[in-house]
Structures are given as structure tokens and as C-alpha cells.
PDB file of C-alpha atoms in Angstrom:
ATOM      1  CA  ARG A   1     -29.868 -81.719 -39.195  1.00 58.00           C
ATOM      2  CA  GLY A   2     -33.460 -81.099 -38.212  1.00 66.00           C
ATOM      3  CA  SER A   3     -32.615 -80.717 -34.529  1.00 70.00           C
ATOM      4  CA  ARG A   4     -32.571 -77.285 -32.921  1.00 75.00           C
ATOM      5  CA  ASN A   5     -29.224 -78.063 -31.306  1.00 76.00           C
ATOM      6  CA  PHE A   6     -27.485 -79.439 -34.398  1.00 73.00           C
ATOM      7  CA  GLY A   7     -25.093 -76.475 -34.675  1.00 77.00           C
ATOM      8  CA  TYR A   8     -24.082 -76.728 -31.022  1.00 81.00           C
ATOM      9  CA  LEU A   9     -23.500 -80.456 -31.439  1.00 80.00           C
ATOM     10  CA  ILE A  10     -21.231 -79.833 -34.426  1.00 81.00           C
ATOM     11  CA  ILE A  11     -19.255 -77.225 -32.449  1.00 85.00           C
ATOM     12  CA  VAL A  12     -18.780 -79.608 -29.504  1.00 87.00           C
ATOM     13  CA  ILE A  13     -17.714 -82.464 -31.796  1.00 84.00           C
ATOM     14  CA  SER A  14     -15.277 -80.156 -33.591  1.00 85.00           C
ATOM     15  CA  ILE A  15     -13.715 -79.064 -30.301  1.00 90.00           C
ATOM     16  CA  LEU A  16     -13.374 -82.692 -29.188  1.00 89.00           C
ATOM     17  CA  LEU A  17     -11.698 -83.580 -32.479  1.00 87.00           C
ATOM     18  CA  VAL A  18      -9.218 -80.703 -32.022  1.00 90.00           C
ATOM     19  CA  ILE A  19      -8.375 -81.961 -28.530  1.00 91.00           C
ATOM     20  CA  VAL A  20      -7.962 -85.540 -29.797  1.00 90.00           C
ATOM     21  CA  PHE A  21      -5.642 -84.251 -32.513  1.00 90.00           C
ATOM     22  CA  SER A  22      -3.603 -82.439 -29.866  1.00 90.00           C
ATOM     23  CA  LEU A  23      -3.466 -85.590 -27.713  1.00 89.00           C
ATOM     24  CA  VAL A  24      -1.903 -87.486 -30.600  1.00 89.00           C
ATOM     25  CA  LEU A  25       0.351 -84.659 -31.780  1.00 89.00           C
ATOM     26  CA  GLU A  26       1.987 -83.895 -28.400  1.00 89.00           C
ATOM     27  CA  PRO A  27       3.893 -87.205 -27.999  1.00 87.00           C
ATOM     28  CA  PHE A  28       5.018 -87.069 -31.637  1.00 84.00           C
ATOM     29  CA  ALA A  29       6.274 -83.503 -31.267  1.00 85.00           C
ATOM     30  CA  ARG A  30       8.032 -84.251 -27.993  1.00 83.00           C
ATOM     31  CA  GLU A  31       9.796 -87.285 -29.462  1.00 81.00           C
ATOM     32  CA  ARG A  32      10.935 -85.296 -32.499  1.00 81.00           C
ATOM     33  CA  GLN A  33      11.908 -82.375 -30.217  1.00 83.00           C
ATOM     34  CA  LEU A  34       9.695 -79.954 -32.128  1.00 83.00           C
ATOM     35  CA  TRP A  35       8.814 -78.310 -28.835  1.00 81.00           C
ATOM     36  CA  ALA A  36       9.477 -78.932 -25.171  1.00 80.00           C
ATOM     37  CA  TRP A  37       7.386 -78.236 -22.123  1.00 82.00           C
ATOM     38  CA  GLY A  38       8.838 -77.054 -18.845  1.00 80.00           C
ATOM     39  CA  ARG A  39       7.695 -78.080 -15.404  1.00 80.00           C
ATOM     40  CA  THR A  40       4.319 -76.810 -14.226  1.00 78.00           C
ATOM     41  CA  LYS A  41       2.601 -76.627 -10.861  1.00 80.00           C
ATOM     42  CA  LEU A  42       0.152 -79.338 -11.912  1.00 78.00           C
ATOM     43  CA  PRO A  43       1.485 -82.833 -11.190  1.00 81.00           C
ATOM     44  CA  VAL A  44      -0.420 -84.391 -14.102  1.00 83.00           C
ATOM     45  CA  ALA A  45       0.911 -84.146 -17.658  1.00 84.00           C
ATOM     46  CA  TRP A  46       0.454 -85.941 -20.982  1.00 85.00           C
ATOM     47  CA  TYR A  47       3.900 -86.707 -22.394  1.00 84.00           C
ATOM     48  CA  SER A  48       5.212 -83.630 -20.553  1.00 84.00           C
ATOM     49  CA  ALA A  49       2.427 -81.393 -21.940  1.00 86.00           C
ATOM     50  CA  PRO A  50       0.370 -79.752 -19.177  1.00 87.00           C
ATOM     51  CA  LEU A  51      -3.366 -80.352 -19.152  1.00 87.00           C
ATOM     52  CA  THR A  52      -3.939 -76.623 -19.540  1.00 87.00           C
ATOM     53  CA  ASN A  53      -2.491 -76.965 -23.048  1.00 89.00           C
ATOM     54  CA  PHE A  54      -5.506 -79.020 -24.094  1.00 91.00           C
ATOM     55  CA  LEU A  55      -7.843 -76.527 -22.455  1.00 92.00           C
ATOM     56  CA  GLY A  56      -6.130 -73.844 -24.548  1.00 93.00           C
ATOM     57  CA  TRP A  57      -6.600 -75.877 -27.746  1.00 93.00           C
ATOM     58  CA  GLY A  58     -10.285 -76.326 -26.930  1.00 94.00           C
ATOM     59  CA  LEU A  59     -10.897 -72.657 -26.120  1.00 96.00           C
ATOM     60  CA  THR A  60      -9.040 -71.528 -29.239  1.00 95.00           C
ATOM     61  CA  ALA A  61     -11.142 -73.867 -31.383  1.00 94.00           C
ATOM     62  CA  LEU A  62     -14.317 -72.589 -29.691  1.00 94.00           C
ATOM     63  CA  LEU A  63     -13.421 -68.957 -30.394  1.00 95.00           C
ATOM     64  CA  MET A  64     -12.581 -69.685 -34.028  1.00 94.00           C
ATOM     65  CA  LEU A  65     -15.829 -71.593 -34.512  1.00 91.00           C
ATOM     66  CA  LEU A  66     -17.920 -68.877 -32.847  1.00 90.00           C
ATOM     67  CA  PHE A  67     -16.476 -66.188 -35.103  1.00 91.00           C
ATOM     68  CA  THR A  68     -16.696 -68.221 -38.314  1.00 88.00           C
ATOM     69  CA  ALA A  69     -20.072 -69.942 -37.734  1.00 81.00           C
ATOM     70  CA  PRO A  70     -22.192 -67.108 -39.235  1.00 80.00           C
ATOM     71  CA  PHE A  71     -20.334 -67.482 -42.528  1.00 81.00           C
ATOM     72  CA  PHE A  72     -21.236 -71.171 -42.708  1.00 75.00           C
ATOM     73  CA  LEU A  73     -24.972 -70.626 -42.359  1.00 74.00           C
ATOM     74  CA  ILE A  74     -26.863 -71.552 -45.502  1.00 71.00           C
ATOM     75  CA  LYS A  75     -28.781 -68.486 -46.655  1.00 73.00           C
ATOM     76  CA  LYS A  76     -30.677 -70.191 -49.477  1.00 77.00           C
ATOM     77  CA  PRO A  77     -32.453 -73.463 -48.690  1.00 75.00           C
ATOM     78  CA  GLN A  78     -31.075 -76.292 -50.767  1.00 75.00           C
ATOM     79  CA  PRO A  79     -30.778 -80.043 -50.392  1.00 77.00           C
ATOM     80  CA  PRO A  80     -27.902 -81.007 -48.092  1.00 69.00           C
ATOM     81  CA  ARG A  81     -24.827 -82.419 -49.766  1.00 71.00           C
ATOM     82  CA  THR A  82     -22.000 -84.394 -48.260  1.00 70.00           C
ATOM     83  CA  ASP A  83     -18.426 -83.251 -48.732  1.00 74.00           C
ATOM     84  CA  HIS A  84     -15.972 -86.081 -48.103  1.00 74.00           C
ATOM     85  CA  LEU A  85     -12.745 -84.103 -48.503  1.00 82.00           C
ATOM     86  CA  PRO A  86     -12.471 -83.039 -44.807  1.00 81.00           C
ATOM     87  CA  LEU A  87     -13.009 -86.657 -43.758  1.00 80.00           C
ATOM     88  CA  LEU A  88     -10.314 -87.795 -46.192  1.00 84.00           C
ATOM     89  CA  VAL A  89      -7.834 -85.186 -44.927  1.00 87.00           C
ATOM     90  CA  TRP A  90      -8.613 -86.132 -41.306  1.00 85.00           C
ATOM     91  CA  CYS A  91      -8.102 -89.843 -42.006  1.00 85.00           C
ATOM     92  CA  VAL A  92      -4.823 -89.361 -43.894  1.00 88.00           C
ATOM     93  CA  LEU A  93      -3.490 -87.063 -41.175  1.00 88.00           C
ATOM     94  CA  HIS A  94      -4.350 -89.474 -38.370  1.00 86.00           C
ATOM     95  CA  PHE A  95      -3.074 -92.460 -40.323  1.00 89.00           C
ATOM     96  CA  CYS A  96       0.302 -90.694 -40.603  1.00 89.00           C
ATOM     97  CA  LEU A  97       0.295 -89.781 -36.894  1.00 88.00           C
ATOM     98  CA  ALA A  98      -0.761 -93.306 -35.857  1.00 89.00           C
ATOM     99  CA  THR A  99       1.986 -94.820 -37.988  1.00 90.00           C
ATOM    100  CA  ALA A 100       4.610 -92.436 -36.562  1.00 88.00           C
ATOM    101  CA  ALA A 101       3.469 -93.143 -32.991  1.00 87.00           C
ATOM    102  CA  ALA A 102       3.554 -96.902 -33.571  1.00 89.00           C
ATOM    103  CA  VAL A 103       7.044 -96.712 -35.082  1.00 91.00           C
ATOM    104  CA  GLN A 104       8.224 -94.767 -32.011  1.00 87.00           C
ATOM    105  CA  GLY A 105       6.621 -97.342 -29.692  1.00 88.00           C
ATOM    106  CA  GLN A 106       4.002 -94.933 -28.324  1.00 88.00           C
ATOM    107  CA  TRP A 107       1.084 -97.341 -28.326  1.00 91.00           C
ATOM    108  CA  LEU A 108      -1.428 -95.224 -26.386  1.00 91.00           C
ATOM    109  CA  PRO A 109      -1.261 -92.255 -28.796  1.00 89.00           C
ATOM    110  CA  ALA A 110      -1.325 -94.717 -31.720  1.00 89.00           C
ATOM    111  CA  GLY A 111      -4.504 -96.267 -30.312  1.00 90.00           C
ATOM    112  CA  ILE A 112      -6.102 -92.859 -29.779  1.00 89.00           C
ATOM    113  CA  SER A 113      -5.237 -91.944 -33.351  1.00 88.00           C
ATOM    114  CA  ALA A 114      -6.726 -95.223 -34.604  1.00 86.00           C
ATOM    115  CA  LEU A 115      -9.945 -94.402 -32.731  1.00 86.00           C
ATOM    116  CA  ALA A 116      -9.845 -90.926 -34.235  1.00 84.00           C
ATOM    117  CA  LEU A 117      -9.871 -92.632 -37.635  1.00 81.00           C
ATOM    118  CA  ILE A 118     -12.871 -94.807 -36.848  1.00 79.00           C
ATOM    119  CA  ILE A 119     -15.224 -92.392 -35.073  1.00 72.00           C
ATOM    120  CA  PRO A 120     -15.652 -89.705 -37.791  1.00 72.00           C
ATOM    121  CA  ALA A 121     -15.987 -92.356 -40.504  1.00 65.00           C
ATOM    122  CA  GLY A 122     -18.725 -94.048 -38.480  1.00 66.00           C
ATOM    123  CA  ALA A 123     -20.428 -90.726 -37.824  1.00 64.00           C
ATOM    124  CA  ASN A 124     -20.357 -89.984 -41.548  1.00 59.00           C
ATOM    125  CA  ARG A 125     -22.032 -93.321 -42.284  1.00 62.00           C
ATOM    126  CA  TRP A 126     -24.572 -92.769 -39.515  1.00 59.00           C
ATOM    127  CA  SER A 127     -25.428 -89.265 -40.753  1.00 59.00           C
ATOM    128  CA  ARG A 128     -26.427 -90.616 -44.189  1.00 57.00           C
ATOM    129  CA  ARG A 129     -28.998 -92.972 -42.647  1.00 52.00           C
ATOM    130  CA  PRO A 130     -32.600 -92.193 -43.613  1.00 54.00           C
ATOM    131  CA  GLU A 131     -34.941 -91.454 -40.739  1.00 52.00           C
ATOM    132  CA  ASN A 132     -36.048 -94.624 -38.924  1.00 45.00           C
ATOM    133  CA  GLY A 133     -34.388 -96.847 -41.485  1.00 49.00           C
ATOM    134  CA  PRO A 134     -31.388 -99.123 -41.578  1.00 52.00           C
ATOM    135  CA  PRO A 135     -27.985 -97.742 -42.492  1.00 53.00           C
ATOM    136  CA  PRO A 136     -27.198 -97.795 -46.215  1.00 54.00           C
ATOM    137  CA  VAL A 137     -25.222-100.742 -47.495  1.00 50.00           C
TER     138      VAL A 137
END
């Protein structure tokens, strides 16, 4: 938190998490026929979703974060506190998506979703580490 670029790092991580969520959601939605993608000029697609879809998710997340970031700035200095509810919601959501992908036999999206469960939990543990000390047990 003491870094000058901490806010930018959080924005980049948030955008990456939105794109990972979209990577896992697209195969599930296609299998359940929640939406369908038509043919595009690009020959590369992820479960029929064009790669520009993920660029759109990332740009939309960036715009939302840029407009809402000033409201998240702490005006009064206070000790930082950790809120675990977003992590819990993220883990439950990806557990459901990983389970649905595994049931449908989509092992690559299930693996991506399993990684999406591990990475934020590890980052949360790493962020609570005191400076130059071992991680808490």
C-alpha cells in the first residue's frame, strides 16, 4: 500500500480478474445457450466468443474503475482494514462456475476457474504479510 503505483496495480489486477471471469463464463453460457456468437473475421475464438469480446470486457472494466476510483479514495487517514466479503463472493462464484464446467466436461475453463480461486486467496494472504517478515501462520 505504500507504493506510488499501488492504485494502478489494483486497477490492472481488477481488469485481469474481469477477463478471467469472462473466460470462464463464456463456455458455460454457450453450453446453456444463454447467448450465441456469430462468425467473425478473426479466425481465433474462445468457445465461439471472439477475442474482441474480452477486449470489450477489459475496456468496460477500465472505464468503470476510472470513474469510480475517486470515490474509493480514503479522505481521512486511518489504519487499513481487510474486508473478506469480496474474496468470499469471488470464491463462491468461481467454485460454482468450476463445478458447472467440470460437469459439462469443459476441463480447460474448469482449470482456469480453479486458478481464479487460488490466486486472489494467495494474494490476500501475501498482502497481510508484515514488511520483511514471514507470512502469518
